[in-house]
Coordinates of C-alpha atoms and ligand atoms in Angstrom, one line a residue:
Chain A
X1 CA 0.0 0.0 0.0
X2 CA 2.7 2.2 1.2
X3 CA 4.6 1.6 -2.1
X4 CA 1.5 2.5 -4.1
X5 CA 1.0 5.5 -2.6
X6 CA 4.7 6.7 -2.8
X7 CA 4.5 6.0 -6.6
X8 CA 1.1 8.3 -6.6
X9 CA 3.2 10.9 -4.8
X10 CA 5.9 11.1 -7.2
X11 CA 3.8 10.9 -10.2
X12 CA 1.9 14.0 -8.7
X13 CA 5.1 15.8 -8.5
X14 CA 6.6 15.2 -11.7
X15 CA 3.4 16.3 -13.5
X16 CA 3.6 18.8 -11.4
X17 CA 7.2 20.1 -12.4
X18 CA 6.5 19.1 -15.9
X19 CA 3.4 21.1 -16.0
X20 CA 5.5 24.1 -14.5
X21 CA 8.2 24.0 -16.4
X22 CA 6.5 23.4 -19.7
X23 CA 4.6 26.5 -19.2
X24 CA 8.0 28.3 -18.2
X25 CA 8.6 27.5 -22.5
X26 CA 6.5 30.2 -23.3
X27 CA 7.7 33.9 -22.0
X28 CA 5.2 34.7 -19.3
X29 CA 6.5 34.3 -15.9
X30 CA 8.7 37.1 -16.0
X31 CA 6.3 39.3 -17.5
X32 CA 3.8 38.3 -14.9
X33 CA 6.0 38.8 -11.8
X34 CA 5.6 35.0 -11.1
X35 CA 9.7 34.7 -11.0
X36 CA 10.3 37.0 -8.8
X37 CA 9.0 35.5 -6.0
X38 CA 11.5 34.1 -4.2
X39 CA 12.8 30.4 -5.2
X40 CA 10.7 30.7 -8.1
X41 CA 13.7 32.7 -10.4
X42 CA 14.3 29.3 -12.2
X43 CA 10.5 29.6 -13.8
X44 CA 12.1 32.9 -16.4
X45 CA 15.4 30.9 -17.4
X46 CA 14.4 29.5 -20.3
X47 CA 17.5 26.9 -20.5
X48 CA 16.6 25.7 -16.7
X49 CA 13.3 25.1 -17.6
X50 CA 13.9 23.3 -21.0
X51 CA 16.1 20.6 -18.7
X52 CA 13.2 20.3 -15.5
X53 CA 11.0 19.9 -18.5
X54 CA 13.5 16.8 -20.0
X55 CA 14.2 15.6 -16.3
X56 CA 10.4 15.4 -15.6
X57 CA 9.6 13.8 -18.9
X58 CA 12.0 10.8 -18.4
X59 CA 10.7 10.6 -14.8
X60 CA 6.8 10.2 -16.3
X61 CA 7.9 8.0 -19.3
X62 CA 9.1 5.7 -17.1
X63 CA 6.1 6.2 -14.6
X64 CA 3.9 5.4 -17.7
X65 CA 5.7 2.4 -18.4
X66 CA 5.0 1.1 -14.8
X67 CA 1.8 1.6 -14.8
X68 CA 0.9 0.5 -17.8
X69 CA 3.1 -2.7 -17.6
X70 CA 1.4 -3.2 -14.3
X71 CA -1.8 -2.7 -15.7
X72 CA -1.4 -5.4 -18.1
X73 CA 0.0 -8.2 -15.8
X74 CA -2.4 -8.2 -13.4
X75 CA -5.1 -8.8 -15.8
X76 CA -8.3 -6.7 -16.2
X77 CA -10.4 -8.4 -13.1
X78 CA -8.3 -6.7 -10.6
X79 CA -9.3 -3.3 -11.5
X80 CA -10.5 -1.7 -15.0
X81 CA -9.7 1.6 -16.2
X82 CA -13.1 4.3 -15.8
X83 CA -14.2 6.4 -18.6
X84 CA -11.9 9.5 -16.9
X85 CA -9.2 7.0 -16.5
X86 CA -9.3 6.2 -20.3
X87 CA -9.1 10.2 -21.1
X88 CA -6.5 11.3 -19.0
X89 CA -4.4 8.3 -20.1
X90 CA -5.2 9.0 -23.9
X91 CA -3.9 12.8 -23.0
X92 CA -1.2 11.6 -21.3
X93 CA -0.2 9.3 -24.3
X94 CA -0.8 12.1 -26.8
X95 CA 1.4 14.7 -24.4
X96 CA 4.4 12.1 -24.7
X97 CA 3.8 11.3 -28.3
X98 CA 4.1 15.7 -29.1
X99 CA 6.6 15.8 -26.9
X100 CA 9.1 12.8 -28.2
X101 CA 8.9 14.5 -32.1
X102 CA 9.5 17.9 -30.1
X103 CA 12.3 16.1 -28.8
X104 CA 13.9 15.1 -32.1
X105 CA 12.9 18.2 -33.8
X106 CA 15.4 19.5 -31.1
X107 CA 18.5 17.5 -32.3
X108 CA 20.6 18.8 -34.8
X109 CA 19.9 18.4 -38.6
X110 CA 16.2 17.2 -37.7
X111 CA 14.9 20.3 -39.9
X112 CA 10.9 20.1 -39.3
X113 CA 8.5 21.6 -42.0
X114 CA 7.1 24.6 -40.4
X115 CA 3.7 23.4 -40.2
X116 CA 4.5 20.1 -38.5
X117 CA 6.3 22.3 -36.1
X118 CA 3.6 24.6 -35.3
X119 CA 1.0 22.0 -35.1
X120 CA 3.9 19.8 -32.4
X121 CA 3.8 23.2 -30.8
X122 CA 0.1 24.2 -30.5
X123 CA -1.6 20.8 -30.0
X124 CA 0.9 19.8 -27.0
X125 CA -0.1 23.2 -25.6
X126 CA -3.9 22.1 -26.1
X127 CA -3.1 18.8 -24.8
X128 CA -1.8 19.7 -21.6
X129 CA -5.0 22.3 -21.2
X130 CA -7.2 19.5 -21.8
X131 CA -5.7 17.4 -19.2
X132 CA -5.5 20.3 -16.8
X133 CA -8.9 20.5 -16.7
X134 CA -9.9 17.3 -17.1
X135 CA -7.7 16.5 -13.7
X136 CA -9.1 19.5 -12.4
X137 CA -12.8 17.7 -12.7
X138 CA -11.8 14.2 -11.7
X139 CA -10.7 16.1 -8.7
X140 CA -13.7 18.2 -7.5
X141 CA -16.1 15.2 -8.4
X142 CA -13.7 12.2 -6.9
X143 CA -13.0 9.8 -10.2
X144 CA -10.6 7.4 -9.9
X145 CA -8.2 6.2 -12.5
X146 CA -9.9 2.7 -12.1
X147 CA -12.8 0.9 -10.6
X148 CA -11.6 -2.4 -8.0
Chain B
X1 CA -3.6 43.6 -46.2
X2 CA -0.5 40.8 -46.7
X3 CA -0.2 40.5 -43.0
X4 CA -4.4 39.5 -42.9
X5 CA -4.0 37.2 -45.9
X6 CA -0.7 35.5 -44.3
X7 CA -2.8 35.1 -40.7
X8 CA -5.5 33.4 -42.8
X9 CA -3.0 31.2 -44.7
X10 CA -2.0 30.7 -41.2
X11 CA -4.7 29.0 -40.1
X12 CA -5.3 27.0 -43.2
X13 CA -1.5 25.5 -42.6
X14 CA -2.6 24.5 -39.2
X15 CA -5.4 22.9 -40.8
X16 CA -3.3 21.4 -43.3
X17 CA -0.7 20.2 -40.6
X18 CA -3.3 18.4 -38.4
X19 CA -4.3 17.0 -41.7
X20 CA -0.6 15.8 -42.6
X21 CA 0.2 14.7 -39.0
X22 CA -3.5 12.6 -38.1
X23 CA -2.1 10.9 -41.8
X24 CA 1.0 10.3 -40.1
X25 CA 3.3 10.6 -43.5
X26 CA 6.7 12.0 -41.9
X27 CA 7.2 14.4 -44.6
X28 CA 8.7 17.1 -43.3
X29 CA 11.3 15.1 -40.9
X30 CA 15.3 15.2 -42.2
X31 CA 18.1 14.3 -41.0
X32 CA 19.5 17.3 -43.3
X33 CA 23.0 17.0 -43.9
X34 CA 25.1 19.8 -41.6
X35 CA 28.0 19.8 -44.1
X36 CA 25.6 20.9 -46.8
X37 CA 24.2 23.3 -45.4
X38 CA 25.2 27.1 -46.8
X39 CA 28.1 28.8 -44.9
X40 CA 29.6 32.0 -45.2
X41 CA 34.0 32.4 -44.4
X42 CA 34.3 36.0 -43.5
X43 CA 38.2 37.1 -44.0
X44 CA 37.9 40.0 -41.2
X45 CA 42.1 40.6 -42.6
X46 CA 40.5 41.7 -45.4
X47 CA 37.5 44.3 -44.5
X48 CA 38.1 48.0 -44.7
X49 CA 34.9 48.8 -42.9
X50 CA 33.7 50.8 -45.5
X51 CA 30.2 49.9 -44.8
X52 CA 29.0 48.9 -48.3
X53 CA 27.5 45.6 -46.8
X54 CA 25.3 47.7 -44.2
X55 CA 23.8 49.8 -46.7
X56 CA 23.2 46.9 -49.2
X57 CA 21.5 44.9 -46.3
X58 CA 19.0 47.9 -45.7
X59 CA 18.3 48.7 -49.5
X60 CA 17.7 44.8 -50.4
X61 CA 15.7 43.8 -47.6
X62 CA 13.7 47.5 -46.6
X63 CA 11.0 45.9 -47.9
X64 CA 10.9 43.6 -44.8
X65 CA 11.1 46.1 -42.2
X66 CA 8.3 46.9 -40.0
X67 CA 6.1 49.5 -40.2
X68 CA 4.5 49.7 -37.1
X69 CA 1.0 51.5 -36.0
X70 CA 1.2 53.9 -33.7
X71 CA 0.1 54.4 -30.8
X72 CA 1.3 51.2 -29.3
X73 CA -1.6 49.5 -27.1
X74 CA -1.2 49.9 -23.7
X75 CA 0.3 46.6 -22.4
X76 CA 0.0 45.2 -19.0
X77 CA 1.6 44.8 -16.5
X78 CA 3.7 47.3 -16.8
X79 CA 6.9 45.5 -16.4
X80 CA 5.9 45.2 -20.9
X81 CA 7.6 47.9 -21.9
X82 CA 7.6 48.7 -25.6
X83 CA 10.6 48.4 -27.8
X84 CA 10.5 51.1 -30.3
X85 CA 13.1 51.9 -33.3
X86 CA 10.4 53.1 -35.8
X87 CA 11.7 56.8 -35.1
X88 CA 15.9 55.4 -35.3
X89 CA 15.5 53.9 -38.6
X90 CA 19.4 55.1 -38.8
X91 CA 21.0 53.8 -36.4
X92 CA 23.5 51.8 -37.8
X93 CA 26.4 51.0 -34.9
X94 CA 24.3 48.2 -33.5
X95 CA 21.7 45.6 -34.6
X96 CA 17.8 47.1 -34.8
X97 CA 14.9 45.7 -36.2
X98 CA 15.8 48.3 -39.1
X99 CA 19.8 47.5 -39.0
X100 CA 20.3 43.8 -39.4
X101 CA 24.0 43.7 -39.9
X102 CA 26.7 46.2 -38.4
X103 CA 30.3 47.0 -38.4
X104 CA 32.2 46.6 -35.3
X105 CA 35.9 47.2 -34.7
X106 CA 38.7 46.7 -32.4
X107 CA 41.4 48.4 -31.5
X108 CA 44.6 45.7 -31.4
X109 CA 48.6 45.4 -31.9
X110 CA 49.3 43.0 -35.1
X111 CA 52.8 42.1 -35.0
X112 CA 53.5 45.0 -33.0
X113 CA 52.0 47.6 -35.2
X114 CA 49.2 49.2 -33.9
X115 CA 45.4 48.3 -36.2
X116 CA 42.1 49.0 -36.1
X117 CA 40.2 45.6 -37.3
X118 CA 36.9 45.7 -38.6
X119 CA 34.1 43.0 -38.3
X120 CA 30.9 42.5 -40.1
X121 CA 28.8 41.4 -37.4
X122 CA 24.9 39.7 -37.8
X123 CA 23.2 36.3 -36.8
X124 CA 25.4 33.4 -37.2
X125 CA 23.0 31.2 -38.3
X126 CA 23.8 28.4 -36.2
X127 CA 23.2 24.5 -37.3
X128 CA 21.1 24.0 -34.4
X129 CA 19.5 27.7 -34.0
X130 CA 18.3 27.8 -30.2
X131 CA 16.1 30.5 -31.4
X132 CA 14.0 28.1 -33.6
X133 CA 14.3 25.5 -31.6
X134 CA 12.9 26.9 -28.7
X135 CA 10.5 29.3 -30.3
X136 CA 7.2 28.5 -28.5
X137 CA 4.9 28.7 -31.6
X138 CA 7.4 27.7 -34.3
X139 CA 7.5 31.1 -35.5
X140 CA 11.1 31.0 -35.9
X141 CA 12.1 28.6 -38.8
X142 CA 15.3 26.5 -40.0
X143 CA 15.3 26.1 -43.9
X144 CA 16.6 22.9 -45.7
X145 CA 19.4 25.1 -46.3
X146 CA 20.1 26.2 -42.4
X147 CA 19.1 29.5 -43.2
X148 CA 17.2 30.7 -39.7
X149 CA 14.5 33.4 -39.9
X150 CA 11.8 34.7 -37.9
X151 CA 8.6 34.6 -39.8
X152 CA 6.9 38.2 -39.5
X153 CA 3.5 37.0 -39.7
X154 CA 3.6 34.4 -36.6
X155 CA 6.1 35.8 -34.4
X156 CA 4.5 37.5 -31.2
X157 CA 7.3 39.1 -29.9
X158 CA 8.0 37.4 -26.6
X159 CA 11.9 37.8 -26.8
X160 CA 12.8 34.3 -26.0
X161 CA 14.7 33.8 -28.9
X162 CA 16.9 37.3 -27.9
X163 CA 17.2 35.3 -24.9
X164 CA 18.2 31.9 -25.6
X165 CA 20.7 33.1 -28.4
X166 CA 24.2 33.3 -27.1
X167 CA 24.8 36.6 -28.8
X168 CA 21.1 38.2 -28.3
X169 CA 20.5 38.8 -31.8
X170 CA 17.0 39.0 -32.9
X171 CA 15.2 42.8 -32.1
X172 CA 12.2 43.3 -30.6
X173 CA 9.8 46.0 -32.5
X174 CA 6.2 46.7 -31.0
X175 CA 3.3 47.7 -32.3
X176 CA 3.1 45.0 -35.2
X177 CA 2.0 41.2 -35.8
X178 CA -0.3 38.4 -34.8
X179 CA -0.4 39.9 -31.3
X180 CA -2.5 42.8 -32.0
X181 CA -5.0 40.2 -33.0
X182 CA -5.0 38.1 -30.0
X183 CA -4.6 40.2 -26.6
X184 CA -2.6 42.7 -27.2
X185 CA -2.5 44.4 -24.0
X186 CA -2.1 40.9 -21.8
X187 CA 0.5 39.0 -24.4
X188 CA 3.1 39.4 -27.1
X189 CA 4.8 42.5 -27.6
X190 CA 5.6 43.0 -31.7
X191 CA 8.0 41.1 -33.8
X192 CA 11.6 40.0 -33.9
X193 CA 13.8 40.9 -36.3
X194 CA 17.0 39.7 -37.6
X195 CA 19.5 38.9 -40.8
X196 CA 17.5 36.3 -42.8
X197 CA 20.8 35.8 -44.7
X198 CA 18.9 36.9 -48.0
X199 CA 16.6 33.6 -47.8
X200 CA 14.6 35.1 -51.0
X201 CA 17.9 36.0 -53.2
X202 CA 19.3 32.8 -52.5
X203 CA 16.1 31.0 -53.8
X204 CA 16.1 32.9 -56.6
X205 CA 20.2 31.7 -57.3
X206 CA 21.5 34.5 -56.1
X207 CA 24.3 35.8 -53.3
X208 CA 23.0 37.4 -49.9
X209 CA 23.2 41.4 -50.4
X210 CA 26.4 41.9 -48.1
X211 CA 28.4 39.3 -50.0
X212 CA 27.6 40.4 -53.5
X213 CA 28.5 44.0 -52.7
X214 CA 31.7 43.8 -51.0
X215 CA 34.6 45.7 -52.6
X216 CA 37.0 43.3 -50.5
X217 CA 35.6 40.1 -51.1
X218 CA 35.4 39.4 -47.7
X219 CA 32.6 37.0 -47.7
X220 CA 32.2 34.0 -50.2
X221 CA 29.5 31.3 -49.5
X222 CA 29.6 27.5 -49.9
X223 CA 28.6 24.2 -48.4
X224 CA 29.5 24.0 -44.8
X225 CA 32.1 21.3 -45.2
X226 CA 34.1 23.1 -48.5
X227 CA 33.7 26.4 -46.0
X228 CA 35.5 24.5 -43.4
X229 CA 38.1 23.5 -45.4
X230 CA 38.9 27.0 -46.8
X231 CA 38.3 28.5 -43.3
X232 CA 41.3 26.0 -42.2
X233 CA 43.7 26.6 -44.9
X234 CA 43.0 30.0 -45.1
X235 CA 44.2 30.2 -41.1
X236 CA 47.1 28.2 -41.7
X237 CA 48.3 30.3 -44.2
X238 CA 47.8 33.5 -42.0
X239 CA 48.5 32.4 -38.6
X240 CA 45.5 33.4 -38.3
X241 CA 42.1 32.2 -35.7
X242 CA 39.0 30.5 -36.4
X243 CA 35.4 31.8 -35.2
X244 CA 32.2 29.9 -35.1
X245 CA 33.5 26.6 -36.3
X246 CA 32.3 25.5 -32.9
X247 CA 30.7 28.0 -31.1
X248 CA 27.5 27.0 -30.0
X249 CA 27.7 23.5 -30.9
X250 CA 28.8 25.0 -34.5
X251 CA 27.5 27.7 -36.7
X252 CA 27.0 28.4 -41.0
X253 CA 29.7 31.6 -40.1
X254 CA 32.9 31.0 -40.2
X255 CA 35.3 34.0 -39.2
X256 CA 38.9 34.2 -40.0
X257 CA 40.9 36.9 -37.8
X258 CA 44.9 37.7 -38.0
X259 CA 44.2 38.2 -33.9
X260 CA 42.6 35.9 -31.7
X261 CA 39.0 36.1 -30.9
X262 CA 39.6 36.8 -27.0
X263 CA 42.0 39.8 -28.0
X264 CA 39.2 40.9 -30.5
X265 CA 36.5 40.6 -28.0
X266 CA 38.4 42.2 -25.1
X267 CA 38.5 45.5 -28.2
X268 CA 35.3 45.4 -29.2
X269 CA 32.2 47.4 -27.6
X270 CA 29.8 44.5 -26.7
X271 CA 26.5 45.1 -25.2
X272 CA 22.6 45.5 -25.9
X273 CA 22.7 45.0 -29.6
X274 CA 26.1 44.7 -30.2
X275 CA 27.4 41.0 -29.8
X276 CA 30.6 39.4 -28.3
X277 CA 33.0 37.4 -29.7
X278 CA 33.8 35.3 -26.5
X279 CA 33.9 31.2 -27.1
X280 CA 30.2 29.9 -27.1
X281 CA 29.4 26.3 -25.9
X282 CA 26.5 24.1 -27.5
X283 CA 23.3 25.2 -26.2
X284 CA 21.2 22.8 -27.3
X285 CA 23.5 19.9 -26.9
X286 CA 23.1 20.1 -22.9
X287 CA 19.2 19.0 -22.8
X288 CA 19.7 16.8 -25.9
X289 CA 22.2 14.9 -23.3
X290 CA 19.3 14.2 -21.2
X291 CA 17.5 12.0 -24.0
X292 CA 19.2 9.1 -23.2
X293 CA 17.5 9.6 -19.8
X294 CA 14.6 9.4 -21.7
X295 CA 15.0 6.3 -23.8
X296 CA 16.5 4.3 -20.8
X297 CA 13.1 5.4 -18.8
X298 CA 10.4 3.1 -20.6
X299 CA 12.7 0.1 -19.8
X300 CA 13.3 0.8 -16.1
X301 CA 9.4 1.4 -16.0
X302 CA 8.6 -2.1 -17.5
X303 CA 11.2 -3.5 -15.4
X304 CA 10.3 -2.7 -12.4
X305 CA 6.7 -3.3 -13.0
X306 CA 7.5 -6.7 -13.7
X307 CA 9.9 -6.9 -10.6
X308 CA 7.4 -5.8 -8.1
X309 CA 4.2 -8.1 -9.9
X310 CA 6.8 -11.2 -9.1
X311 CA 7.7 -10.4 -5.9
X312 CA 3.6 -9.3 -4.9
X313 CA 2.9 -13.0 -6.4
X314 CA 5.9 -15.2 -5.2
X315 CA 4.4 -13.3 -1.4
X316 CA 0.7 -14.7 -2.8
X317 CA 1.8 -18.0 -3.4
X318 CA 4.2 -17.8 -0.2
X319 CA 1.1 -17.0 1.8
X320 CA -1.2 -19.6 0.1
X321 CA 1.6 -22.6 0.8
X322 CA 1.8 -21.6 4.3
X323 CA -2.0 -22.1 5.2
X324 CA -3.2 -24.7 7.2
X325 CA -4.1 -27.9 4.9
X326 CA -7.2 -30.1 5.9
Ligands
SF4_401 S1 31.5 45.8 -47.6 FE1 33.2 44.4 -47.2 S2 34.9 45.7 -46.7 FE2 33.1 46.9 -46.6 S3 32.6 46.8 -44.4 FE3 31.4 45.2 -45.4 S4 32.7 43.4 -45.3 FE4 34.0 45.1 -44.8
SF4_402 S1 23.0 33.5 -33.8 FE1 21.2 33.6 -32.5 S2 19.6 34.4 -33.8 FE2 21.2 33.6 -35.1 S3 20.7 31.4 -35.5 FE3 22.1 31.4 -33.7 S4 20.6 31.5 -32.0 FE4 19.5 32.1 -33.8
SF4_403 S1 22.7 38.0 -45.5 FE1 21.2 39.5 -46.2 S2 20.0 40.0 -44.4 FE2 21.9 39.0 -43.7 S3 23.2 40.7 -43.2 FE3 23.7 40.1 -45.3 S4 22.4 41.4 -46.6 FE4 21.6 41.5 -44.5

């Protein structure tokens, strides 16, 4: 139990730090004072934020993996994924599948058309809103990831 | 009336995106080739700092400057100030939205005698630009070619690309763009602008402006590899020092000084606008460490998924063996 609950926590905090820092990509926390409260200076340096953001993505990749390998192996009798459950993990999937090309787009020589690029860009953005509030509703009306 | 019809093409190339993307064909990924892509060898020995380039710069690309409407909307907080160079359309001693490419110079001894050296100085048009890269909205683009340029009609003026580049090149002007379609007074703040290295007359077959122009034939242009090659030889030969063959993980301009770049950049005035020549390291290069992080992290999750279902049903099985048998 303890276990399960320590992988809950850290889950919560990586999306938590990935969420930040992937909103530190665009330039707003500077302009809305948000950095300069202090310990939160890191949120305007773009470069800091680009490596939290990779940090928190290989931390939630792997997470993923655990889950869904667990998930699998202990058969669908044991618990089955709720309607919510299904969306948030479709987001999720769709958040890491933008984000890998992103990823590669990053590397050198990996020369994007522009409209690939924009669409990476926008629809991770929209992504990540979508789960946001999707979360936000599971939240204030108690759904669970899965039914026992 | 070109900036509404581009923001309507806009959205029709979002469209089209999704489109090409939900039909997953990987058009538009390439693994271009870095030693093709277009490089320019300035010999620096060889500039008289006559200016020539400057002026050609303004008169070919004018046409691209902005022309912004005034007043600026207010913009809040206030901490978004507006950058405005409308009214210092000649200043030329420093890069502007209006002044893509400058001439710096340095005071330095050469072999004892005393010189003044004279640098062309513009974006470098690195191989892996951080200011495309990291452009939020992909409004800053790489061409096949490694050309990198700021497209007008998308950018929103946010300044990250000023800030992630290593020399703070792009220049912010307010009062024109997307962003005085969207929220104007909450986000954005105008466009950036920067040298585009000619993108148009090089589609068209023919030399950037500042090379063509150049009484000195300081510049020449060439495949990144053959530009390399001359850069080299052309150092040997002087004793001379080699710029941006490196710098930020490596860059399509190549310098050539008879001083080295620390003695140059010590001379130089460096500042807002005007950028150093101090060594650069890869900026991109540090996250794109962190991707084997990343590909290591599926693995480790399936693993020890697997690890903790064996051990939860060895305890299972454990338990059932040790209950009393009738
Ligand atoms: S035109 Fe040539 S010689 Fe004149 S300033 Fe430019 S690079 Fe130097
Ligand atoms: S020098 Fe700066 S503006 Fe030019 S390509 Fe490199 S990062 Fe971009
Ligand atoms: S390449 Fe073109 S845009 Fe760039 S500095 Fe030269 S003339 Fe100006």
């Amino acid at each position: 139990m303890s276990r399960k609950n320590n992988v809950r926590y850290l889950y919560l905090l990586t999306v938590f730090f990935i969420t930040l820092s992937g909103f530190g990509q665009m330039p707003i926390f500077k302009r809305y004072y948000i950095a300069d409260i202090p310990g939160l200076g890191w949120l305007a340096k773009f470069y800091i934020t680009h490596y939290i953001h990779y940090i928190c993505a290989a931390l939630l990749i792997g997470f993923s993996a655990y889950i869904i390998t667990g998930y699998i192996m202990a058969g669908r009798k044991n618990s089955k994924l709720t309607v919510t459950g299904y969306l948030r993990g479709t987001l999720i999937i769709g958040l890491i599948a933008t984000g890998i090309l992103l990823v590669i787009r990053n590397f050198e020589g990996y020369i994007f058309s522009h409209n690939l690029i924009i669409f990476l860009d926008l629809s991770h953005l929209a992504l990540v809103m979508l789960f946001l509030f999707t979360s936000l509703y599971c939240l204030i009306f108690k759904k669970k990831w899965t039914t026992k | 009336m070109t900036g509404n019809i581009s923001r309507r093409s806009f959205i029709k190339g979002g469209i089209a995106a999704c489109a090409v993307a939900a039909s997953g064909i990987p058009t538009s990924a390439s693994g271009a080739d870095k030693d093709k892509q277009l490089t320019t060898l300035l010999d620096i020995g060889k500039c008289i700092g006559c200016g020539a380039c400057v002026e050609a710069c303004s008169g070919v690309n004018a046409g691209k400057y902005p022309e912004p409407k005034k007043p600026f909307p207010r913009m809040y907080p206030d901490r978004a100030k507006p950058e405005d160079w409308s009214d210092k359309k000649d200043i030329h001693d420093r890069l502007t939205p209006y002044n893509w490419l400058y001439i710096q110079s340095a005071d330095v001894t050469v072999n004892g005698e005393q010189k003044t050296i004279t640098i062309p100085r513009r974006c470098m048009h690195c191989t892996n630009p951080p200011c495309v890269k990291l452009c939020p909205w992909g409004s800053a683009k790489q061409l096949e070619n490694g050309i990198s340029r700021i497209d007008p009609d998308l950018c929103l003026g946010g300044a990250k690309c000023r800030e992630v580049c290593p020399w703070e090149i792009p220049q912010r002007q307010t009062g024109i763009g997307l962003y005085l379609d969207i929220l104007p007074a909450f986000a954005g703040n105008g466009v950036m602008y920067k040298c585009d290295r000619c993108y148009n007359r090089i589609a068209e077959g023919k030399l950037p402006a500042c090379v063509e122009v150049c009484p000195e034939n300081v510049q020449e242009m060439g495949p990144r590899d053959e530009i390399i090659k001359k850069a080299r030889a052309l150092a040997k030969e002087t004793n001379g020092y080699i710029y941006g063959e490196n710098e930020n993980g490596g860059t399509n301009t190549i310098y050539v000084s008879p001083v080295p770049f620390e003695t140059l950049n010590k001379a130089i005035e460096t500042g807002k606008g005007k950028p150093h020549l101090k060594s650069v390291s890869d900026s991109m290069g540090k996250a794109n460490n962190l991707v084997a992080a990343m590909a290591i992290a599926p693995i480790a999750g399936i693993a020890a998924a697997v690890g903790t279902f064996y051990k939860y049903s060895r305890k299972d099985n454990e338990a059932k063996q040790d209950e009393p048998k009738e």
